Coordinates of C-alpha atoms in Angstrom, one line a residue:
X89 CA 101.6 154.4 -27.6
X90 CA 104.1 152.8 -25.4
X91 CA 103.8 148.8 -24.2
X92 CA 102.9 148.9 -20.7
X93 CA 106.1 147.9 -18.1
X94 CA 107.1 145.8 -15.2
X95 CA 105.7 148.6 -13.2
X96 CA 102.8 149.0 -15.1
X97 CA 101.8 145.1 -14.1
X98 CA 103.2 145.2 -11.2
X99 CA 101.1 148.1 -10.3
X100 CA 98.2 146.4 -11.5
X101 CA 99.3 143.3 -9.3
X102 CA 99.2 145.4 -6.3
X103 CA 95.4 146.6 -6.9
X104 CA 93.1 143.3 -8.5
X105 CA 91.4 141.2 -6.3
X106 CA 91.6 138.1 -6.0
X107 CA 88.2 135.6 -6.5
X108 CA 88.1 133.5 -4.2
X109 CA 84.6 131.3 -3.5
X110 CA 83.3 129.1 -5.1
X111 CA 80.3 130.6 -7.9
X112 CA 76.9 128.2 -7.7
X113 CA 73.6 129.7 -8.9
X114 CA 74.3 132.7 -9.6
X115 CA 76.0 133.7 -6.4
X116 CA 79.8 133.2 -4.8
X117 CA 79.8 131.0 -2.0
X118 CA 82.3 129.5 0.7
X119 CA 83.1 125.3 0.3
X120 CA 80.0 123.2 2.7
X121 CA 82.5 122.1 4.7
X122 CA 84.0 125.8 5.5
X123 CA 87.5 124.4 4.0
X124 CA 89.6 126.6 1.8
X125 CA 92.8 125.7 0.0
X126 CA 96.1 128.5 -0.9
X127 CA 96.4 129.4 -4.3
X128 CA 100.1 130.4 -4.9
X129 CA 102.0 132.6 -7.0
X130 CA 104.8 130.1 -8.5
X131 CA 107.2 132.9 -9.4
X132 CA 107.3 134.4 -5.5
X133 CA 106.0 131.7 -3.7
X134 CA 103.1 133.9 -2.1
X135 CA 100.2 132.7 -1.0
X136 CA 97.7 135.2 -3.4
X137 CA 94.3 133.6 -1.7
X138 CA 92.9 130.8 -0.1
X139 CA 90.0 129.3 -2.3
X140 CA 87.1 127.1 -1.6
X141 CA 87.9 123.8 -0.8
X142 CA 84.9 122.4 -2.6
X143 CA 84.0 118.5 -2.3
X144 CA 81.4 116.6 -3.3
X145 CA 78.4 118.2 -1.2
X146 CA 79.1 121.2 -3.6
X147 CA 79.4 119.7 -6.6
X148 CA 75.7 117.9 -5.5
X149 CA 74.8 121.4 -5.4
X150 CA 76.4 122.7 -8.4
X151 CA 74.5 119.7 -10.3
X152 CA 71.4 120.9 -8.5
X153 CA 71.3 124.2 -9.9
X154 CA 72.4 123.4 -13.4
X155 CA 69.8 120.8 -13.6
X156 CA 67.0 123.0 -12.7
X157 CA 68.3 126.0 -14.9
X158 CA 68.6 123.4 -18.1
X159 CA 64.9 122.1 -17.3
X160 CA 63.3 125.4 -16.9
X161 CA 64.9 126.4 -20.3
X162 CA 66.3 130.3 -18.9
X163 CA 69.4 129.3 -21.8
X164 CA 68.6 126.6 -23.8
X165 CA 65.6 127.7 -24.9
X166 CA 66.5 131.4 -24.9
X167 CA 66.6 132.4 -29.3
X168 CA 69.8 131.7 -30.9
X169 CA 70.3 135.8 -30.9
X170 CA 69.4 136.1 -27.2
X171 CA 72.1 133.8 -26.2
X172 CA 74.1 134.9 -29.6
X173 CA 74.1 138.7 -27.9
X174 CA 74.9 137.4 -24.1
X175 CA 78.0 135.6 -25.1
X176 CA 79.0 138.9 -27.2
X177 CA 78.9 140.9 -24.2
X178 CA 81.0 138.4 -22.1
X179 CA 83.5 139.0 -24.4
X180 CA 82.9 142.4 -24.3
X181 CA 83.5 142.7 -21.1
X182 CA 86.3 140.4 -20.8
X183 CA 88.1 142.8 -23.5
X184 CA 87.6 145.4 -21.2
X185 CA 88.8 143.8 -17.9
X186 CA 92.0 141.9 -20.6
X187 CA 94.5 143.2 -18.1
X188 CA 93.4 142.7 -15.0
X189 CA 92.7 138.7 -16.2
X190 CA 96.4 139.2 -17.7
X191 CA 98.1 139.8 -15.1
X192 CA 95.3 137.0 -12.5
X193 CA 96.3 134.6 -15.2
X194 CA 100.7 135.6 -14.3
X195 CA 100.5 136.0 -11.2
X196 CA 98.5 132.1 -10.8
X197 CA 100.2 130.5 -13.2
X198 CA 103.9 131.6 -13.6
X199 CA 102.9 132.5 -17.1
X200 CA 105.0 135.5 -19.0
X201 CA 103.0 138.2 -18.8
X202 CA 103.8 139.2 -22.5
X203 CA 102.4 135.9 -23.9
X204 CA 99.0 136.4 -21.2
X205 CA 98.3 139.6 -23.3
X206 CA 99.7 138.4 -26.7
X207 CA 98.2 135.2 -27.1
X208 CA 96.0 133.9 -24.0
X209 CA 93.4 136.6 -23.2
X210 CA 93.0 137.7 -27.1
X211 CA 93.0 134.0 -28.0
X212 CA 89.8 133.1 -25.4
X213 CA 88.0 136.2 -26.2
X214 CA 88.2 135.4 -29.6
X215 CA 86.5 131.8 -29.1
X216 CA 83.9 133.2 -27.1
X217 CA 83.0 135.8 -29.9
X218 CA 83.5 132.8 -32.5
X219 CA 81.0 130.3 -30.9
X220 CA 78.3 133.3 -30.3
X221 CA 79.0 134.1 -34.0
X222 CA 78.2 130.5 -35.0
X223 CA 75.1 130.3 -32.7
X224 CA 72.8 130.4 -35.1
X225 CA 74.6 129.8 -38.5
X226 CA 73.7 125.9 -38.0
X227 CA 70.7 124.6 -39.0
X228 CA 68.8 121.3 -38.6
X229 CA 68.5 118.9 -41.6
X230 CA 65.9 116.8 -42.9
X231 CA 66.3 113.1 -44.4
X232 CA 65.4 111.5 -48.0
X233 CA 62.8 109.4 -46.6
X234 CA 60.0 109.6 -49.4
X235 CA 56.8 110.5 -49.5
X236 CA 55.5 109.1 -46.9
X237 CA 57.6 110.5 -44.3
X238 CA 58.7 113.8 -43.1
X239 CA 61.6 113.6 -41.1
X240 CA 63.9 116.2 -39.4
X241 CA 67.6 115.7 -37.8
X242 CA 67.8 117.9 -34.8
X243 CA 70.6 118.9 -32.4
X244 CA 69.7 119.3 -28.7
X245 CA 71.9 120.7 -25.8
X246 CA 73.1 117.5 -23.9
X247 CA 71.9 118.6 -20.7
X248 CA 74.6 119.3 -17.8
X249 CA 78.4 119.8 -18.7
X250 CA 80.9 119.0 -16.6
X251 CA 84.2 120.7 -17.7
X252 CA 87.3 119.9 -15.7
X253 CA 90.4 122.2 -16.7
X254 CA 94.5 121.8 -16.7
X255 CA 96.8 124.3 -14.8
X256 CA 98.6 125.2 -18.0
X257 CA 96.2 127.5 -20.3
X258 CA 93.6 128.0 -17.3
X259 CA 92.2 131.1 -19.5
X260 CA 92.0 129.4 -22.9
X261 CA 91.2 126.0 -21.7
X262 CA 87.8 127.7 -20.2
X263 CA 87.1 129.6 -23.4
X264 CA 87.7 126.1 -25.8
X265 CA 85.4 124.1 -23.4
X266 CA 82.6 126.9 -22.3
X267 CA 82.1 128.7 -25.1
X268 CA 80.9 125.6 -27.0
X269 CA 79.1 123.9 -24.2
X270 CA 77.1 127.0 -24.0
X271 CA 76.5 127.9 -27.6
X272 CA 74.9 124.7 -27.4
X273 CA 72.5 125.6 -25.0
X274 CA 73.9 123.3 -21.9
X275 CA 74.5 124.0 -18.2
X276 CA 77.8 123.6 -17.3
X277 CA 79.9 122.7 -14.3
X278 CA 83.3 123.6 -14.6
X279 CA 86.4 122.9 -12.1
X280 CA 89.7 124.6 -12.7
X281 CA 92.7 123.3 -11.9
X282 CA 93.6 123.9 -7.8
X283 CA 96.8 125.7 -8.8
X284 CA 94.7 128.2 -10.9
X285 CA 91.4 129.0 -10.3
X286 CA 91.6 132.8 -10.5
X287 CA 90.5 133.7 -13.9
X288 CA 87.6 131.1 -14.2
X289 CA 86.3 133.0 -11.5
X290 CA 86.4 136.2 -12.4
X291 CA 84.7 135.5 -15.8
X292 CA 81.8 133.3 -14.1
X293 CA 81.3 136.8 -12.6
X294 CA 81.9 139.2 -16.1
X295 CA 79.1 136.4 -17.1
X296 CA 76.7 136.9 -14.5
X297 CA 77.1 140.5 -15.3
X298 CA 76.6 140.0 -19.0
X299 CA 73.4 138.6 -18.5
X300 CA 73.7 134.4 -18.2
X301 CA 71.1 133.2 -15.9
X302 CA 71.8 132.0 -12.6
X303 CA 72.8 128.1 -12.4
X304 CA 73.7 127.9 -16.4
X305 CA 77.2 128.2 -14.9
X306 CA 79.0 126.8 -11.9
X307 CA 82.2 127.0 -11.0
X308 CA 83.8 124.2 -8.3
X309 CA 87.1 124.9 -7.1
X310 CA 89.3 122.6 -5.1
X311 CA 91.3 119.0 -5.6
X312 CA 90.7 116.9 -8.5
X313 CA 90.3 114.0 -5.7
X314 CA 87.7 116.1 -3.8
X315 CA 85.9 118.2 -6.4
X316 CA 87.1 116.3 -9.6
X317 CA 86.1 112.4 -9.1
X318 CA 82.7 113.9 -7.4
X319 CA 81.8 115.2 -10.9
X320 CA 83.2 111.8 -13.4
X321 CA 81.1 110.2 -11.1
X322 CA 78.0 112.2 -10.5
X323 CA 74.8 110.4 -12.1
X324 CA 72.9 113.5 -13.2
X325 CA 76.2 115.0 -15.6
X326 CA 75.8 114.0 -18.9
X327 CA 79.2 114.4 -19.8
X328 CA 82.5 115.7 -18.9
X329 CA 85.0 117.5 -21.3
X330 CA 88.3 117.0 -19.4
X331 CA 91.7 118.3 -20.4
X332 CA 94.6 116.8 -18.5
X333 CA 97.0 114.4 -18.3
X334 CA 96.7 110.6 -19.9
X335 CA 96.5 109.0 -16.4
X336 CA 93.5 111.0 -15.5
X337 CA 91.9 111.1 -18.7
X338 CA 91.6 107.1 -17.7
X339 CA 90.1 108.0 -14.7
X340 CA 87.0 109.7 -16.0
X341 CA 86.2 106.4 -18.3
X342 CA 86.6 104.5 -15.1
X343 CA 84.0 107.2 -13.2
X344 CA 81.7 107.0 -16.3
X345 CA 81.1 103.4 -16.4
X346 CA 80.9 103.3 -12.7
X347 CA 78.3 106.0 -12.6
X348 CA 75.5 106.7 -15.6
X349 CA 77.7 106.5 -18.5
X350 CA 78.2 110.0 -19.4
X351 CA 79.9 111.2 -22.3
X352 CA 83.7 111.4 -21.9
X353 CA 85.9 113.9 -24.0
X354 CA 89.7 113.6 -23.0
X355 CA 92.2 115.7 -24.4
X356 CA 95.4 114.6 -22.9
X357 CA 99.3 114.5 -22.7
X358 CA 101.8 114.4 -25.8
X359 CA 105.3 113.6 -26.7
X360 CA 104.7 115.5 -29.8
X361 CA 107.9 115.2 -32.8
X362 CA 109.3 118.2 -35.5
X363 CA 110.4 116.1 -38.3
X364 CA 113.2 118.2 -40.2
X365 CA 114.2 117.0 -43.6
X366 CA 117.9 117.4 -45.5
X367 CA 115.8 119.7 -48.4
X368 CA 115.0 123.1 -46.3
X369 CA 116.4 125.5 -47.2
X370 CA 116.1 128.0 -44.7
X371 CA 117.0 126.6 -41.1
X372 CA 117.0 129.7 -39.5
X373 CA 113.3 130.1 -39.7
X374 CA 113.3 126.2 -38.7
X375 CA 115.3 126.9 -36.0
X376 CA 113.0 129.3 -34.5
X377 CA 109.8 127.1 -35.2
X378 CA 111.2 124.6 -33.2
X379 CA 112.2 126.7 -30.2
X380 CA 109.0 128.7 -30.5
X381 CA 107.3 124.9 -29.9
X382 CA 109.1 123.6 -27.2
X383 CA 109.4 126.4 -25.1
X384 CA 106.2 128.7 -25.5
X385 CA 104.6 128.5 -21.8
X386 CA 107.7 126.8 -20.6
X387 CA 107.3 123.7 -22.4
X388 CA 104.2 123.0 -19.6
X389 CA 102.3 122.4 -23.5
X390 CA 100.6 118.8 -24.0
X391 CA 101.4 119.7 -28.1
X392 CA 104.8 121.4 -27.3
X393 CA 107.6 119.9 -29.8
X394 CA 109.4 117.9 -27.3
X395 CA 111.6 115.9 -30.1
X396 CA 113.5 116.6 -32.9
X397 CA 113.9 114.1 -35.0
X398 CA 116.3 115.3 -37.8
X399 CA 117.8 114.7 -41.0
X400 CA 121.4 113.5 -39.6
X401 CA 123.5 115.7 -42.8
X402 CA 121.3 118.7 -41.2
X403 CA 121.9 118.6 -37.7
X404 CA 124.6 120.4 -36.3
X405 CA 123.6 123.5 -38.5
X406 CA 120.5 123.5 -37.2
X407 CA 121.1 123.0 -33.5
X408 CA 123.9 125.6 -34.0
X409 CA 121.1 128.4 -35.0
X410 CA 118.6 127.0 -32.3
X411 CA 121.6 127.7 -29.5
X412 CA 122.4 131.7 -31.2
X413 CA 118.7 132.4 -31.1
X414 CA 118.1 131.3 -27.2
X415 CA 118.6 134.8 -26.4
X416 CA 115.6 135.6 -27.7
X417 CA 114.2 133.5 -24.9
X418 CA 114.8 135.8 -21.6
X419 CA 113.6 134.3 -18.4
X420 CA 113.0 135.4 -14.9
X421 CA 110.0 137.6 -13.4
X422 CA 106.6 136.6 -15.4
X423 CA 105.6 140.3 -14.6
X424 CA 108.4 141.6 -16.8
X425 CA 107.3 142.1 -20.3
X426 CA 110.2 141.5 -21.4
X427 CA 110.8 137.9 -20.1
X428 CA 109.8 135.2 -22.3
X429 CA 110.2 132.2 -20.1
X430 CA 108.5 132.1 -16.4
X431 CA 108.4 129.3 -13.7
X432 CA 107.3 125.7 -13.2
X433 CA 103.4 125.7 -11.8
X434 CA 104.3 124.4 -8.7
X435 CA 107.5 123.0 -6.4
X436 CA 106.1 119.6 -7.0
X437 CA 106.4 120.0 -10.8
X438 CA 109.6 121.9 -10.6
X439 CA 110.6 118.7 -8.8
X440 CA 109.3 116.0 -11.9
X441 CA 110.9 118.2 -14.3
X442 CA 114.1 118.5 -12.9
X443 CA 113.9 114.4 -12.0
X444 CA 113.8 113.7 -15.4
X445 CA 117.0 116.1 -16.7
X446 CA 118.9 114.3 -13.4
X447 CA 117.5 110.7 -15.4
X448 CA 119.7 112.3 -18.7
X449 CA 122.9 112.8 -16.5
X450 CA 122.3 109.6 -15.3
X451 CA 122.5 107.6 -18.7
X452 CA 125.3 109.8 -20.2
X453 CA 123.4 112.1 -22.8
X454 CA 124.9 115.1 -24.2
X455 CA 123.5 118.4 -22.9
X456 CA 124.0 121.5 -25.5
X457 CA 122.6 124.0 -23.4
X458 CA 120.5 124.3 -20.3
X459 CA 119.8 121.3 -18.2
X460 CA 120.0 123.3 -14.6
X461 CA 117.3 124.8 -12.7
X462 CA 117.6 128.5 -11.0
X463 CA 116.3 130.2 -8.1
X464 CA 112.7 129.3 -7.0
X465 CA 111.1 127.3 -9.3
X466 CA 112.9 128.3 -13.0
X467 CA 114.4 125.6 -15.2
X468 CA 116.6 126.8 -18.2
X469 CA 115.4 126.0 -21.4
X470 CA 117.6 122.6 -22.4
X471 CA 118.3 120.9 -25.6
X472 CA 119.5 117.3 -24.8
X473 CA 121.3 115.5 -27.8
X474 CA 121.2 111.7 -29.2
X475 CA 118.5 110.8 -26.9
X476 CA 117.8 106.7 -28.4
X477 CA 113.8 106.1 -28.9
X478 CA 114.2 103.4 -26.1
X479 CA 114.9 106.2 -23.4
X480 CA 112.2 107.7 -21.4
X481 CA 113.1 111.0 -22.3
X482 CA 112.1 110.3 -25.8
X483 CA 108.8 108.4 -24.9
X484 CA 107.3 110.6 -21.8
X485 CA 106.1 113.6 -21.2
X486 CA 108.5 116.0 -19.4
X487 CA 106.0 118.9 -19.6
X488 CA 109.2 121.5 -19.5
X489 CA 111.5 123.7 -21.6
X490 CA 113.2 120.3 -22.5
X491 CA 114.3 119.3 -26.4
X492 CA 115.2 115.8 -27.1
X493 CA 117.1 115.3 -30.5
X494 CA 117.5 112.2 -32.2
X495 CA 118.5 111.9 -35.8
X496 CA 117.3 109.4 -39.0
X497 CA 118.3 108.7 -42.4
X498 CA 115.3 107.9 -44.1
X499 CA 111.7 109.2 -44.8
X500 CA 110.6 105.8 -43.1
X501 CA 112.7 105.8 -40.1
X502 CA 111.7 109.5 -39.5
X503 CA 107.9 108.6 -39.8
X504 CA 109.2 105.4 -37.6
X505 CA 110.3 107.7 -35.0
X506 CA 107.7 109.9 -35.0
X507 CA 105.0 107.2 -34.4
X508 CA 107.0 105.6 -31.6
X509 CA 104.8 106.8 -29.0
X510 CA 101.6 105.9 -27.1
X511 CA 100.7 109.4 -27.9
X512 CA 99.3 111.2 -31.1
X513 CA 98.8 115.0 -30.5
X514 CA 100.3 117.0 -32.5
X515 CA 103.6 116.6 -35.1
X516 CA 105.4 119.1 -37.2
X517 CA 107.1 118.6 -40.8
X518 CA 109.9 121.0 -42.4
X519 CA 110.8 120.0 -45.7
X520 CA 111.0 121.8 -49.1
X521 CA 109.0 119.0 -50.6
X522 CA 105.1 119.4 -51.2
X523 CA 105.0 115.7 -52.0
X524 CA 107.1 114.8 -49.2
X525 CA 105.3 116.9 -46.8
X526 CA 101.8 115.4 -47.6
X527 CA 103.1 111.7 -47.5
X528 CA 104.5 112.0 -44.5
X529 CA 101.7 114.2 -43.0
X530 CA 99.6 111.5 -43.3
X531 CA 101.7 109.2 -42.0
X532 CA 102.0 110.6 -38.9
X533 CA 99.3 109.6 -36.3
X534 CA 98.5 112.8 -34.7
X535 CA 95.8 114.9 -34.4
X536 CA 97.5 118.2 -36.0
X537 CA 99.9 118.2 -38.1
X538 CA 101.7 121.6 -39.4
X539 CA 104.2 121.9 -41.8
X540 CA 106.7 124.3 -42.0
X541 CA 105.5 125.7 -38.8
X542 CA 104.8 124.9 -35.5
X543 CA 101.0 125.7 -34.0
X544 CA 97.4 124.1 -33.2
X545 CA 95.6 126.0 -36.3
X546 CA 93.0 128.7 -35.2
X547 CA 89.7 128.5 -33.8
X548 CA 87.8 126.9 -36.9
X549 CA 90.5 123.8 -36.8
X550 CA 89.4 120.9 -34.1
X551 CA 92.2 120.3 -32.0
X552 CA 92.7 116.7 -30.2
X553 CA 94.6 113.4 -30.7
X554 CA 95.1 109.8 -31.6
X555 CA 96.1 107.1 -29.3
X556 CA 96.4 107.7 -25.8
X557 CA 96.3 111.6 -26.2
X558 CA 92.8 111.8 -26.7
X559 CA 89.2 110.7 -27.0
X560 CA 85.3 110.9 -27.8
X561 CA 85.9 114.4 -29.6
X562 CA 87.6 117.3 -30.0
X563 CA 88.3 121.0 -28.8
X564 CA 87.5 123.9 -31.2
X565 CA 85.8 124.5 -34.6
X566 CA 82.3 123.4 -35.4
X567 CA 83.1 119.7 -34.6
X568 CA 83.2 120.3 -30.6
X569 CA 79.5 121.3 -30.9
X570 CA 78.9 117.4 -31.1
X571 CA 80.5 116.8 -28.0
X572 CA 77.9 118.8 -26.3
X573 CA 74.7 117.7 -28.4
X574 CA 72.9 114.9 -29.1
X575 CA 71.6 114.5 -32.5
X576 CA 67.6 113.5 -32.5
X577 CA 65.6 112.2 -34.9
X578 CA 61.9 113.1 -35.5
X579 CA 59.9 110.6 -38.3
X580 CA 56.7 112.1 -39.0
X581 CA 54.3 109.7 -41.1
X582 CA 52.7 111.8 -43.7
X583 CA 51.4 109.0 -45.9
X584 CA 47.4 109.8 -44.9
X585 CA 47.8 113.2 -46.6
X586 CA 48.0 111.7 -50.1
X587 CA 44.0 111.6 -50.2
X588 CA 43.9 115.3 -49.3
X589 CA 45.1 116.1 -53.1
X590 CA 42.7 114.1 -54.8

């Protein structure tokens, strides 16, 4: 069977429709205030809709509705299968509508349209059928507490979710948040970024079709000033699982003590380093790890390899693979199978990105490829040579197809380097060396660490950071559960039963 074409998307593209109210109770609805906001397509500039401009009179009623459907129990106290079988059929049905979100999910974001269909939509389908799967494989535990007392550890839903979503994975950043929150039982509230709320949309729908009760989910569209600080700071949330960057990840601990002191989960930004040793022994498949992580989605990738720090006897072979194999990095039209790279989210992005390769010019670095920007929005995938650990390029996140390489001598300096951050995401290690690779893997203060390879594990690995990339929890795997429970504890005094034997 052939792989569908630029005309086959296209195509496609020419038919969907667009989402575009807000989705409270059950029902799409247009902002309180009448207001609407343009959702672009980065790649053509085209206005695709004009969304609900929500604010904080929605998110009021957004809170309104979850709160009445988490007290009358129509999910959390639905059986573990009933709510087991409901998320199956989401995903279900979000296998059967994969390429109409593919190409929503392109057409909002810039994104390829090979990696939407490769990696995103397969990826989020797979957590939802994950979390339904695990639903009721966990069970309650009971405590050592003698004879005389019965006790029993619960979990319990924490009650109404906020989850407030990045621009960059809109379709996978849903599935990591809302598939846990409501395998837990909670009602959530969820705001997608402003530049792409398409696809959240469309699956608060497929959910309402696949049998979730009105007011379990909401979905708030608009600014993160107008529809974002409403929720940090709305007393009856109980927490907020936000994904963004570091400077609003402060924010919501600032909204959470100033409100009812919800729970906070940040996952944030990264400057995150692939550590290459003098012992590989095959570059080539080094090489393409290392492009693979710093340019998948365009670099726009909180744990995309944005340093090398390598072995200095190692480094021109390397970088002389990495530069042969950017061919297999096509960019242009994110409709175009074919095209690996798309565009920049937005002109004001485009605009940071490109700041920061002018800031490279600017203190006399050596660009080995790349380094200008196209027409529209494009920026050519750039590898940027002897960048020193004091230069902002080394410590900040560009958040674009941008490589900074620095080189060490030493297994310290290279673990010295790697740490030399405020952030701790994710790090990668290539060495031959099992010894070396589990010394310095623990070494490094990240969250993941791969060696050999570049990725973020699979959907049983949590996935979050140290330092100033992250906080209160983490995405994925059984551990996110906690984030949206609270663990009880029932002591039962038993100690008057002892007669009852006699």
């Amino acid at each position: 069977m052939s792989q569908p074409s630029v005309s086959d998307y296209t195509l496609i593209a020419s038919t969907v429709s667009f989402p575009d109210k807000a989705f409270i109770n059950g029902q799409f609805v247009n902002a309180v205030s009448g207001e609407t906001l343009p959702t672009v397509n980065p790649a053509t500039g085209e206005v695709l809709a004009h969304i609900a401009a929500c604010g904080a009179a929605d998110v009021d009623l957004a809170v309104v509705s979850a709160r009445d459907a988490f007290e009358r129990g129509s999910w959390r106290l639905k059986s573990p299968a009933e709510r087991k079988s409901v998320l199956l059929t989401l995903a279900s049905l979000m296998e059967e509508s994969s390429g109409e979100l593919a190409v929503l999910e392109s057409l909002d974001s810039g994104k390829p349209i090979s990696e939407c269909m490769a990696v995103d939509i397969p990826e989020t389908i797979h957590i939802f059928r994950w979390y339904a799967e695990a639903i009721d494989k966990f069970y309650d535990q009971t405590a050592p507490s003698g004879p005389s007392a019965m006790t029993q550890i619960v979990r319990e839903p924490v009650g109404v979710a906020g989850c407030v979503l990045p621009w960059n994975f809109p379709l996978l950043m849903l599935g990591w948040k809302l598939a846990p929150a409501l395998a837990a039982g909670c009602s959530v509230i969820v705001k997608p970024a402003e530049q792409t709320s398409l696809t959240t949309l469309r699956v608060a729908e497929l959910a309402h079709e696949a049998g979730l009760p009105a007011g379990v989910l909401n979905i708030v569209t608009g600014t993160g000033k107008d529809a974002g600080e409403p929720i940090g700071l709305h007393p009856d949330i109980d927490m907020v699982s936000f994904t963004g960057s570091t400077t609003t990840g402060k924010r919501f601990l600032r909204y959470s003590a100033d409100s009812n002191l919800k729970r906070i989960v940040l996952e944030c930004g990264g400057k995150n380093p692939a550590v290459v040793f003098d012992d590989v022994s095959d570059l080539e498949s080094v090489a393409g790890h290392i492009l693979n992580g710093a340019l998948w989605n365009m670099g726009e990738n909180c744990s995309a390899t944005s340093r090398l720090i390598v072995h200095e006897s190692v480094k021109e072979a390397l970088l002389a693979r990495m530069i042969a194999k950017l061919d297999e990095w096509p960019m242009g039209n994110p409709l175009d199978p074919k095209n690996r790279l798309g565009t920049m989210i937005s002109p004001e992005h485009f605009a940071r990105v490109s700041a920061y390769l002018k800031q490279a010019r600017d203190e006399g670095l050596t660009f080995l490829c790349g380094g200008d920007t196209e027409q529209g929005i494009y920026v050519q995938p750039t590898i940027i040579d002897n960048v020193p650990a004091e230069s902002q390029l080394f410590q900040e996140e560009i958040f674009g197809p941008v490589l900074c390489v620095t080189t060490f001598k030493t297994a310290a300096e290279a673990v010295a380097l790697a740490n030399n951050t405020h952030y701790g995401l994710a790090a990668s290690v290539f060495t031959d060396n099992l010894q070396r690779a589990v010394a310095v893997s623990r070494a490094i203060r990240a969250g993941t660490v791969t060696v050999n390879c570049f990725g973020e594990g699979d959907a049983t690995t949590p996935f979050g950071g140290y330092k100033q990339s992250g906080f209160g929890g983490r995405d994925k795997s059984v551990h996110a559960l906690d984030q949206y429970t609270e663990l009880k504890t029932v002591w039962m005094d038993v100690s008057a039963g002892d007669g009852l034997l006699s």
